[in-house]
Amino acid sequence: MVLVWLLAIPLIGSFVVLFSGDRAAKGVAVGFGLIEIIAFVVLLAHGPADINVPWIPEWGVRFHLGADGLSLFLIGLTAVMTVMALFASSKTYRRSYFFWILFLEFGMAGVFESLDLMLFYVFWEVILIPIFFLLTGYSGSRGRPAAMKWLIMNLVGSLFMLIGIVAVAVLHTQPFGALTFEISQLTHVPMSAAVAPWVFASFFLAFAIKAPLWPFHGWMPDAYSDAPAPVTSLLAGVMSKAGIYGFLRIMLPIFMPQMRQYQTGLLIFAAIGLLYGAFMALRQKDMKMASAYASLSHMGMMALGVFSLTEAGILGATFLMVAHGLIIGGLFVVLGFAEERTKTREIGAMGGLNDDAPRLAAYFLFFALAALGLPGLPGFVGEYLIIQGLVAHDVVFAVIAGIVLIVAAWYMIRLFQGVMQSVRKGPRILDLTAMQVGYIGTLALLVLLLGVWPAGITSHAAPTLYHAVHLLATKGGASS
Amino acid sequence: MQGVAEIVLLPLFGAITIGMFKGLMPKKLPGIWASLLVGISFLISIAEALKLSRLPVHHRFLTGAVFPLITGFGPAIHWRYYLDPLSGLWLLVITGVGMLIHVYSIGYMHDDPHKARYFSYLNFFVFAMLLLVLAGNLLILLIGWALVGLASYLLIGFWYQRPSAVRAAKKAFVMNTVGDVGILLGLTLLYVHYHTVSYPGLFRIFDHQTPSAFFEWTAFLLYVGAMAKSAQFPLHMWLVDAMEGPTPVSALIHAATMVTAGVYLMARLYPLLRLAPDVAYLVAAIGAFMTIFAASSAIFQRDIKKVLAFSTVSQLGYMMLGVGVGAFSAGVFHFMMHAFFKALLFLGAGSVIHALSGEQDMNRMGGLWRKMPWTTWSFLAATLAISGIPPFSGYFSKEAVLGETYNLGHPILWVVGAVAAGLTSFYMFRLFFLTFFGKPRDASLYEHAHEAPWIMTVPVVILGVFATFGGFLKNWVNQWLAPTFSLYRGAPHAAMESGPIWTTIFTVGLAVIAFFIAYALYIRKSTATNAASESGPGRWMYRAWYMDTVWTYLAVVPFQKIGNAVMQAETGILATVKGIGTVVWDWGEDLRPLETGYVRRYALSMMVGVGALLVYYLIRV
């Protein structure tokens, strides 16, 4: 039942916000966000959960929600980062803003909970709308074009995915009879060599655009840099994980033989994105743009983990999704603090903020270090596991990932130093308020906890992933 | 477990409390509090060392898992500690010398408005370094490894308003990340093959293996980590720039402890070096090369700290040489002696800089012995020690390294090291004479110079005692380390033995001759210090053989070029997206008359239906 509550709370909350005044909107939204966290804690205490009822019986579509080791912590990530985004949002925003944020939380929680392909698709589309409006209504000058790019690219992606979903379900009826969209039952869909690549590509495109992975990231730079910082933190921190989650939840079980077949190509493709994002981040003058490309590079890292098709790599990608969500989300929130105080995003125009705002600098440094994968913080654990998977599969990709870690250290330190150190060029600024320290500090503690005790997640995630890996062994064994 | 946890966590506690409550603390408290915690850590370390010494020789280590780090697939990796004589020795030096440098810092940083932040970082460093040496597996070691790198970064860039400090900090961080990645790849290779990264687990397996290419690669990757941290060619230039940090930091992190982590790692992995003889030889060869390469760079420097920085690189070469040829105890012994005399040299230099209101150029020093007697005579002891003049500490450890190098059949490496020892004596006495003797070259600076306050001189004098008499610990160190190096196969010649007597006479003779040359050049004739470094080979040495330039052209410029190429590709991708967007938008515009409102949505949903039908029939056919 708590699974339904996790969807209902943000949905109800969003409408309550809509009917409350503009002034109260932020408070109400934060309240619902916190209730959602409580619901998540209840879920965590209960362990794995499952709800499965018929929805459209004629088509075999079911309302199937579940939380297992793969999705559990992503649901938690959604709840935590939404509250962070709400806290970090300006009180002056109208209620529609908070409505869309909660609505987005509803959509994202739905994506992570769905175990039925059709249901998944519905939530997948739900996500589009709030982000579109948040981009058009609350961003800077490039917001509207960014929103259009976002909408068009993702619509194209999900269109093809819908075709793919139908195709998979229909193909499944041939040997097995009844029409079903149950992900767990679609594991042995027979696909002829002529059809398989197209169906594979239809899913792949949707997930790659959403993540985004290179070269499908055209919508990303403007959207990430021009959206308000809290929205960017949700996009990069949570929404992007939907893409990688799609690979793990849907593509691994359904397309394992194809994944094996195209593995080298997929790895090369992910590795290019990894390098590409890192070098782009190194050359940016806008601090949010630099972090956006850093995030693109990280998505490539997760994709590498998945495509390594090894236990460690998949576990690493799963862990990194959660870790990266907290870290990059936190980083964008901190960048928002800096932008709000200096009214600029240009690295060259800042510098020396540490003088006036040592607390801001401390949190900036913490999240920058976490983002560059400092050992002892959770980003490193994910990268370590992924590299271990790559070493087991093909050392070349491990070496590429290693080189990117060096570039990452470079671009993140460059970013930190450019903004916080050297001599201050502008007027005095204020340090973080007690309230801001309160929530960003809580997030930092959470990140630290995951860094010291990643086993808290990996021990839960591994049994679920074992299922996927088991498929690796049996189905993949034949083709390789 | 209990004692070990406290040793590591007390400095961390200090770092956190100072970091959080520095606003509430009285001005003097952070320094006292930080020193006190490291002091307690030192006392517990002694107690743990005593506990260790009572264990039977064949089982002289304490290890255990604290709680799981990563579980899931495969065997779990734990937060594991491992305390044996080798890590115990590092423990004592880190906390002991660390405590002295903390106390010294109270005086040195007295006037700095941000000294609370300084002590918080310094305590954090001690925590990270202890984590590094007490780690029971390579993954925890890597965490400590990266955290000391972070502490080093923070302290090099402590005065972050200076652009040069910011640049130096970035360089140190990135170069050290190269090393971190090396260790990461090395340890994953080991885990993938042997499903463990704990020392006892790995070493038991290694005992049954024979040398192979796999081990060479693994050892090489781990050596890359050691290379970055211990400033071995070609990853050494960061250490020279690291002198931008406060001088006590240079003493603690960039001389006595952190930069020796590479030596620790190579000594710790001696069972692996047995399986990778080529890498072991590489370690020794680069070490020997470093001794002379860095010593030559030190000769014409004008900045007192730069001389000491190159000297540290050179001395690290000796430690690596010892470890590489298999004289593990000798390498480790040299680490210990070096910690004493080099910490002293930096602290002494710090006192001089402090006395001259921040001046570091030796051209403006001279004659300071009258003003600073305590500093001068302690400094002399350390200078004699590093020059290898008997019976000072450095003589014993350097002779142990060089003697073993010769004994184990590496005469060429021995010659290189011995000549470098002569150079060492020359540049150190040059430094000593230019700083403390001759005529004061800057009258006003000299006028205001004064002996350091007692809180700075006392640690210096204590270190002076160790720098003078430390050599007599040789036999004790030999016995103390023996259980570590006899536990697994791979260190048959770990114990220190002297070389033939003529080798000693040769080395010491060179050092004495170098002393007289320095005396003749800088006392008798009081030669100007700049002329030789402005042309010919002197210029090459002064610029440290242009390694920075080489790095710029081989790494930085290509990276920037790749960056530019990627930027161009990105322009292409974004233009494509915009093009497609425009096409779709125009579709929408064309269809607008059909329906009002969300035309594109309708158009697209129509496409969905059509597409679905198409696929359906395609499959049916």
Tab-separated table of N, CA and C in Angstrom, chain B residues 4-114:
chain	number	residue	atom	x	y	z
B	4	VAL	N	43.897	0.976	17.863
B	4	VAL	CA	44.063	1.400	16.469
B	4	VAL	C	43.010	2.430	16.093
B	5	ALA	N	41.763	2.159	16.479
B	5	ALA	CA	40.678	3.080	16.140
B	5	ALA	C	40.933	4.448	16.748
B	6	GLU	N	41.399	4.458	18.000
B	6	GLU	CA	41.610	5.755	18.644
B	6	GLU	C	42.745	6.534	17.978
B	7	ILE	N	43.803	5.808	17.618
B	7	ILE	CA	44.929	6.489	16.957
B	7	ILE	C	44.438	7.226	15.724
B	8	VAL	N	43.600	6.553	14.943
B	8	VAL	CA	43.148	7.149	13.684
B	8	VAL	C	42.102	8.224	13.925
B	9	LEU	N	41.186	7.948	14.859
B	9	LEU	CA	40.014	8.814	14.954
B	9	LEU	C	40.251	10.079	15.766
B	10	LEU	N	41.218	10.076	16.673
B	10	LEU	CA	41.441	11.290	17.465
B	10	LEU	C	41.777	12.503	16.587
B	11	PRO	N	42.730	12.374	15.647
B	11	PRO	CA	42.983	13.534	14.789
B	11	PRO	C	41.765	13.927	13.943
B	12	LEU	N	40.985	12.937	13.522
B	12	LEU	CA	39.772	13.256	12.765
B	12	LEU	C	38.815	14.065	13.632
B	13	PHE	N	38.691	13.626	14.875
B	13	PHE	CA	37.839	14.335	15.825
B	13	PHE	C	38.314	15.782	15.947
B	14	GLY	N	39.636	15.952	16.034
B	14	GLY	CA	40.186	17.301	16.120
B	14	GLY	C	39.816	18.124	14.903
B	15	ALA	N	39.987	17.528	13.719
B	15	ALA	CA	39.695	18.258	12.485
B	15	ALA	C	38.232	18.691	12.460
B	16	ILE	N	37.336	17.784	12.874
B	16	ILE	CA	35.904	18.107	12.823
B	16	ILE	C	35.560	19.181	13.853
B	17	THR	N	36.040	18.998	15.093
B	17	THR	CA	35.665	19.969	16.123
B	17	THR	C	36.209	21.354	15.778
B	18	ILE	N	37.447	21.409	15.312
B	18	ILE	CA	37.993	22.734	14.972
B	18	ILE	C	37.241	23.313	13.775
B	19	GLY	N	36.974	22.460	12.791
B	19	GLY	CA	36.273	22.938	11.608
B	19	GLY	C	34.895	23.476	11.945
B	20	MET	N	34.196	22.814	12.847
B	20	MET	CA	32.827	23.224	13.139
B	20	MET	C	32.749	24.375	14.137
B	21	PHE	N	33.623	24.349	15.125
B	21	PHE	CA	33.472	25.319	16.211
B	21	PHE	C	34.555	26.386	16.226
B	22	LYS	N	35.225	26.559	15.080
B	22	LYS	CA	36.341	27.508	15.110
B	22	LYS	C	35.873	28.919	15.445
B	23	GLY	N	34.638	29.218	15.110
B	23	GLY	CA	34.120	30.542	15.428
B	23	GLY	C	33.993	30.773	16.931
B	24	LEU	N	33.727	29.693	17.672
B	24	LEU	CA	33.491	29.822	19.110
B	24	LEU	C	34.770	29.718	19.922
B	25	MET	N	35.828	29.164	19.282
B	25	MET	CA	37.035	28.883	20.060
B	25	MET	C	37.842	30.152	20.304
B	26	PRO	N	38.472	30.256	21.490
B	26	PRO	CA	39.434	31.346	21.673
B	26	PRO	C	40.577	31.175	20.682
B	27	LYS	N	41.249	32.289	20.358
B	27	LYS	CA	42.220	32.286	19.274
B	27	LYS	C	43.288	31.207	19.378
B	28	LYS	N	43.743	30.965	20.596
B	28	LYS	CA	44.892	30.070	20.741
B	28	LYS	C	44.497	28.610	20.808
B	29	LEU	N	43.214	28.361	21.059
B	29	LEU	CA	42.792	26.993	21.337
B	29	LEU	C	43.019	26.014	20.185
B	30	PRO	N	42.673	26.354	18.937
B	30	PRO	CA	42.785	25.337	17.872
B	30	PRO	C	44.164	24.693	17.808
B	31	GLY	N	45.216	25.500	17.922
B	31	GLY	CA	46.562	24.958	17.843
B	31	GLY	C	46.864	24.007	18.984
B	32	ILE	N	46.472	24.413	20.185
B	32	ILE	CA	46.751	23.578	21.360
B	32	ILE	C	45.950	22.278	21.271
B	33	TRP	N	44.688	22.413	20.919
B	33	TRP	CA	43.780	21.274	20.828
B	33	TRP	C	44.272	20.279	19.776
B	34	ALA	N	44.654	20.805	18.617
B	34	ALA	CA	45.129	19.931	17.537
B	34	ALA	C	46.408	19.211	17.957
B	35	SER	N	47.328	19.938	18.579
B	35	SER	CA	48.592	19.325	19.004
B	35	SER	C	48.339	18.262	20.071
B	36	LEU	N	47.439	18.592	20.981
B	36	LEU	CA	47.143	17.668	22.075
B	36	LEU	C	46.612	16.341	21.533
B	37	LEU	N	45.690	16.420	20.581
B	37	LEU	CA	45.093	15.188	20.061
B	37	LEU	C	46.136	14.335	19.339
B	38	VAL	N	46.992	14.986	18.555
B	38	VAL	CA	48.039	14.218	17.875
B	38	VAL	C	49.001	13.636	18.918
B	39	GLY	N	49.239	14.415	19.980
B	39	GLY	CA	50.101	13.914	21.053
B	39	GLY	C	49.531	12.661	21.700
B	40	ILE	N	48.234	12.688	21.989
B	40	ILE	CA	47.609	11.494	22.590
B	40	ILE	C	47.700	10.327	21.621
B	41	SER	N	47.466	10.640	20.356
B	41	SER	CA	47.565	9.615	19.324
B	41	SER	C	48.971	8.999	19.333
B	42	PHE	N	49.972	9.839	19.523
B	42	PHE	CA	51.362	9.371	19.585
B	42	PHE	C	51.557	8.425	20.766
B	43	LEU	N	51.023	8.807	21.928
B	43	LEU	CA	51.182	7.956	23.114
B	43	LEU	C	50.520	6.599	22.895
B	44	ILE	N	49.308	6.617	22.328
B	44	ILE	CA	48.635	5.334	22.081
B	44	ILE	C	49.426	4.517	21.063
B	45	SER	N	50.029	5.218	20.100
B	45	SER	CA	50.841	4.493	19.110
B	45	SER	C	51.993	3.764	19.785
B	46	ILE	N	52.616	4.435	20.746
B	46	ILE	CA	53.714	3.775	21.465
B	46	ILE	C	53.185	2.532	22.177
B	47	ALA	N	52.026	2.697	22.828
B	47	ALA	CA	51.448	1.562	23.545
B	47	ALA	C	51.154	0.406	22.595
B	48	GLU	N	50.615	0.748	21.415
B	48	GLU	CA	50.301	-0.300	20.439
B	48	GLU	C	51.578	-0.971	19.934
B	49	ALA	N	52.614	-0.157	19.753
B	49	ALA	CA	53.882	-0.721	19.281
B	49	ALA	C	54.439	-1.700	20.312
B	50	LEU	N	54.312	-1.328	21.578
B	50	LEU	CA	54.786	-2.237	22.634
B	50	LEU	C	53.976	-3.526	22.618
B	51	LYS	N	52.660	-3.366	22.453
B	51	LYS	CA	51.785	-4.540	22.388
B	51	LYS	C	52.222	-5.449	21.242
B	52	LEU	N	52.535	-4.807	20.142
B	52	LEU	CA	52.957	-5.549	18.954
B	52	LEU	C	54.253	-6.317	19.225
B	53	SER	N	55.163	-5.667	19.930
B	53	SER	CA	56.477	-6.293	20.139
B	53	SER	C	56.373	-7.525	21.031
B	54	ARG	N	55.270	-7.680	21.748
B	54	ARG	CA	55.136	-8.852	22.620
B	54	ARG	C	54.539	-10.053	21.875
B	55	LEU	N	54.085	-9.803	20.636
B	55	LEU	CA	53.519	-10.923	19.872
B	55	LEU	C	54.645	-11.829	19.364
B	56	PRO	N	54.361	-13.110	19.163
B	56	PRO	CA	55.393	-14.004	18.633
B	56	PRO	C	55.851	-13.545	17.249
B	57	VAL	N	57.102	-13.781	16.930
B	57	VAL	CA	57.708	-13.250	15.710
B	57	VAL	C	56.956	-13.692	14.456
B	58	HIS	N	56.466	-14.934	14.444
B	58	HIS	CA	55.815	-15.437	13.232
B	58	HIS	C	54.379	-14.966	13.088
B	59	HIS	N	53.927	-14.248	14.073
B	59	HIS	CA	52.544	-13.777	14.010
B	59	HIS	C	52.495	-12.347	14.501
B	60	ARG	N	53.478	-11.556	14.065
B	60	ARG	CA	53.540	-10.215	14.617
B	60	ARG	C	52.739	-9.233	13.771
B	61	PHE	N	51.428	-9.361	13.819
B	61	PHE	CA	50.574	-8.336	13.217
B	61	PHE	C	49.211	-8.394	13.868
B	62	LEU	N	48.529	-7.251	13.844
B	62	LEU	CA	47.163	-7.176	14.339
B	62	LEU	C	46.300	-6.817	13.146
B	63	THR	N	45.245	-7.603	12.920
B	63	THR	CA	44.369	-7.264	11.804
B	63	THR	C	42.945	-7.607	12.165
B	64	GLY	N	42.007	-7.022	11.458
B	64	GLY	CA	40.606	-7.315	11.716
B	64	GLY	C	39.719	-6.469	10.824
B	65	ALA	N	38.489	-6.946	10.622
B	65	ALA	CA	37.518	-6.207	9.824
B	65	ALA	C	36.618	-5.436	10.772
B	66	VAL	N	36.392	-4.166	10.464
B	66	VAL	CA	35.580	-3.338	11.358
B	66	VAL	C	34.114	-3.414	10.949
B	67	PHE	N	33.810	-3.021	9.710
B	67	PHE	CA	32.467	-3.265	9.176
B	67	PHE	C	32.547	-3.273	7.657
B	68	PRO	N	31.518	-3.809	6.997
B	68	PRO	CA	31.649	-4.001	5.551
B	68	PRO	C	31.635	-2.688	4.786
B	69	LEU	N	32.472	-2.609	3.767
B	69	LEU	CA	32.465	-1.446	2.877
B	69	LEU	C	31.581	-1.745	1.668
B	70	ILE	N	31.914	-2.798	0.955
B	70	ILE	CA	31.118	-3.175	-0.212
B	70	ILE	C	30.774	-4.652	-0.103
B	71	THR	N	29.487	-4.945	-0.153
B	71	THR	CA	29.074	-6.332	-0.224
B	71	THR	C	28.172	-6.473	-1.437
B	72	GLY	N	27.827	-7.674	-1.747
B	72	GLY	CA	26.972	-7.875	-2.915
B	72	GLY	C	27.511	-9.056	-3.680
B	73	PHE	N	28.098	-8.753	-4.851
B	73	PHE	CA	28.676	-9.833	-5.626
B	73	PHE	C	30.058	-10.148	-5.102
B	74	GLY	N	30.373	-11.372	-5.067
B	74	GLY	CA	31.733	-11.752	-4.697
B	74	GLY	C	32.007	-11.495	-3.230
B	75	PRO	N	33.222	-11.800	-2.793
B	75	PRO	CA	33.572	-11.619	-1.392
B	75	PRO	C	33.481	-10.141	-0.998
B	76	ALA	N	33.012	-9.902	0.225
B	76	ALA	CA	32.857	-8.538	0.699
B	76	ALA	C	34.220	-7.883	0.905
B	77	ILE	N	34.253	-6.555	0.727
B	77	ILE	CA	35.450	-5.787	1.069
B	77	ILE	C	35.115	-5.008	2.330
B	78	HIS	N	35.972	-5.148	3.327
B	78	HIS	CA	35.687	-4.529	4.624
B	78	HIS	C	36.581	-3.335	4.886
B	79	TRP	N	36.150	-2.511	5.833
B	79	TRP	CA	37.060	-1.558	6.460
B	79	TRP	C	37.963	-2.405	7.345
B	80	ARG	N	39.178	-2.606	6.901
B	80	ARG	CA	40.068	-3.531	7.594
B	80	ARG	C	41.334	-2.791	7.996
B	81	TYR	N	41.810	-3.102	9.201
B	81	TYR	CA	43.076	-2.489	9.607
B	81	TYR	C	44.148	-3.556	9.668
B	82	TYR	N	45.393	-3.133	9.589
B	82	TYR	CA	46.514	-4.062	9.601
B	82	TYR	C	47.682	-3.319	10.239
B	83	LEU	N	48.079	-3.780	11.417
B	83	LEU	CA	49.192	-3.138	12.112
B	83	LEU	C	50.290	-4.159	12.291
B	84	ASP	N	51.434	-3.885	11.667
B	84	ASP	CA	52.588	-4.757	11.848
B	84	ASP	C	53.805	-3.851	12.041
B	85	PRO	N	54.981	-4.380	12.236
B	85	PRO	CA	56.124	-3.501	12.500
B	85	PRO	C	56.313	-2.424	11.445
B	86	LEU	N	56.059	-2.757	10.176
B	86	LEU	CA	56.261	-1.760	9.119
B	86	LEU	C	55.306	-0.582	9.304
B	87	SER	N	53.989	-0.885	9.417
B	87	SER	CA	53.057	0.233	9.586
B	87	SER	C	53.263	0.883	10.954
B	88	GLY	N	53.715	0.084	11.933
B	88	GLY	CA	53.969	0.636	13.260
B	88	GLY	C	55.041	1.718	13.227
B	89	LEU	N	56.076	1.472	12.427
B	89	LEU	CA	57.153	2.453	12.334
B	89	LEU	C	56.639	3.765	11.733
B	90	TRP	N	55.860	3.626	10.673
B	90	TRP	CA	55.281	4.827	10.067
B	90	TRP	C	54.388	5.543	11.077
B	91	LEU	N	53.620	4.747	11.805
B	91	LEU	CA	52.699	5.282	12.813
B	91	LEU	C	53.458	6.177	13.785
B	92	LEU	N	54.576	5.675	14.293
B	92	LEU	CA	55.341	6.432	15.284
B	92	LEU	C	55.892	7.717	14.679
B	93	VAL	N	56.385	7.613	13.448
B	93	VAL	CA	56.955	8.815	12.828
B	93	VAL	C	55.859	9.834	12.534
B	94	ILE	N	54.724	9.363	12.008
B	94	ILE	CA	53.644	10.304	11.656
B	94	ILE	C	53.164	11.046	12.895
B	95	THR	N	52.884	10.288	13.950
B	95	THR	CA	52.328	10.955	15.131
B	95	THR	C	53.418	11.709	15.888
B	96	GLY	N	54.613	11.143	15.968
B	96	GLY	CA	55.688	11.780	16.712
B	96	GLY	C	56.159	13.062	16.051
B	97	VAL	N	56.656	12.933	14.824
B	97	VAL	CA	57.095	14.120	14.097
B	97	VAL	C	55.902	15.042	13.864
B	98	GLY	N	54.741	14.431	13.605
B	98	GLY	CA	53.531	15.228	13.390
B	98	GLY	C	53.225	16.108	14.592
B	99	MET	N	53.364	15.554	15.788
B	99	MET	CA	53.092	16.336	16.991
B	99	MET	C	54.058	17.513	17.097
B	100	LEU	N	55.344	17.248	16.866
B	100	LEU	CA	56.334	18.326	16.947
B	100	LEU	C	56.005	19.445	15.962
B	101	ILE	N	55.577	19.044	14.760
B	101	ILE	CA	55.294	20.069	13.748
B	101	ILE	C	54.009	20.825	14.088
B	102	HIS	N	53.057	20.142	14.709
B	102	HIS	CA	51.862	20.849	15.183
B	102	HIS	C	52.257	21.921	16.194
B	103	VAL	N	53.127	21.533	17.134
B	103	VAL	CA	53.530	22.484	18.176
B	103	VAL	C	54.260	23.668	17.542
B	104	TYR	N	55.173	23.349	16.636
B	104	TYR	CA	55.910	24.397	15.932
B	104	TYR	C	54.948	25.351	15.225
B	105	SER	N	53.896	24.771	14.633
B	105	SER	CA	52.942	25.581	13.877
B	105	SER	C	52.232	26.604	14.751
B	106	ILE	N	52.070	26.282	16.043
B	106	ILE	CA	51.414	27.247	16.935
B	106	ILE	C	52.173	28.567	16.882
B	107	GLY	N	53.491	28.467	16.895
B	107	GLY	CA	54.291	29.673	16.801
B	107	GLY	C	54.306	30.250	15.392
B	108	TYR	N	54.478	29.359	14.393
B	108	TYR	CA	54.661	29.834	13.024
B	108	TYR	C	53.417	30.528	12.494
B	109	MET	N	52.248	29.987	12.835
B	109	MET	CA	51.007	30.539	12.289
B	109	MET	C	50.365	31.553	13.235
B	110	HIS	N	51.138	31.995	14.206
B	110	HIS	CA	50.590	32.833	15.270
B	110	HIS	C	49.785	34.019	14.757
B	111	ASP	N	50.271	34.679	13.718
B	111	ASP	CA	49.624	35.907	13.271
B	111	ASP	C	48.628	35.678	12.146
B	112	ASP	N	48.462	34.441	11.704
B	112	ASP	CA	47.576	34.210	10.563
B	112	ASP	C	46.122	34.226	11.027
B	113	PRO	N	45.280	35.024	10.359
B	113	PRO	CA	43.876	35.091	10.805
B	113	PRO	C	43.124	33.776	10.609
B	114	HIS	N	43.633	32.914	9.747
B	114	HIS	CA	42.895	31.677	9.459
B	114	HIS	C	43.564	30.459	10.071
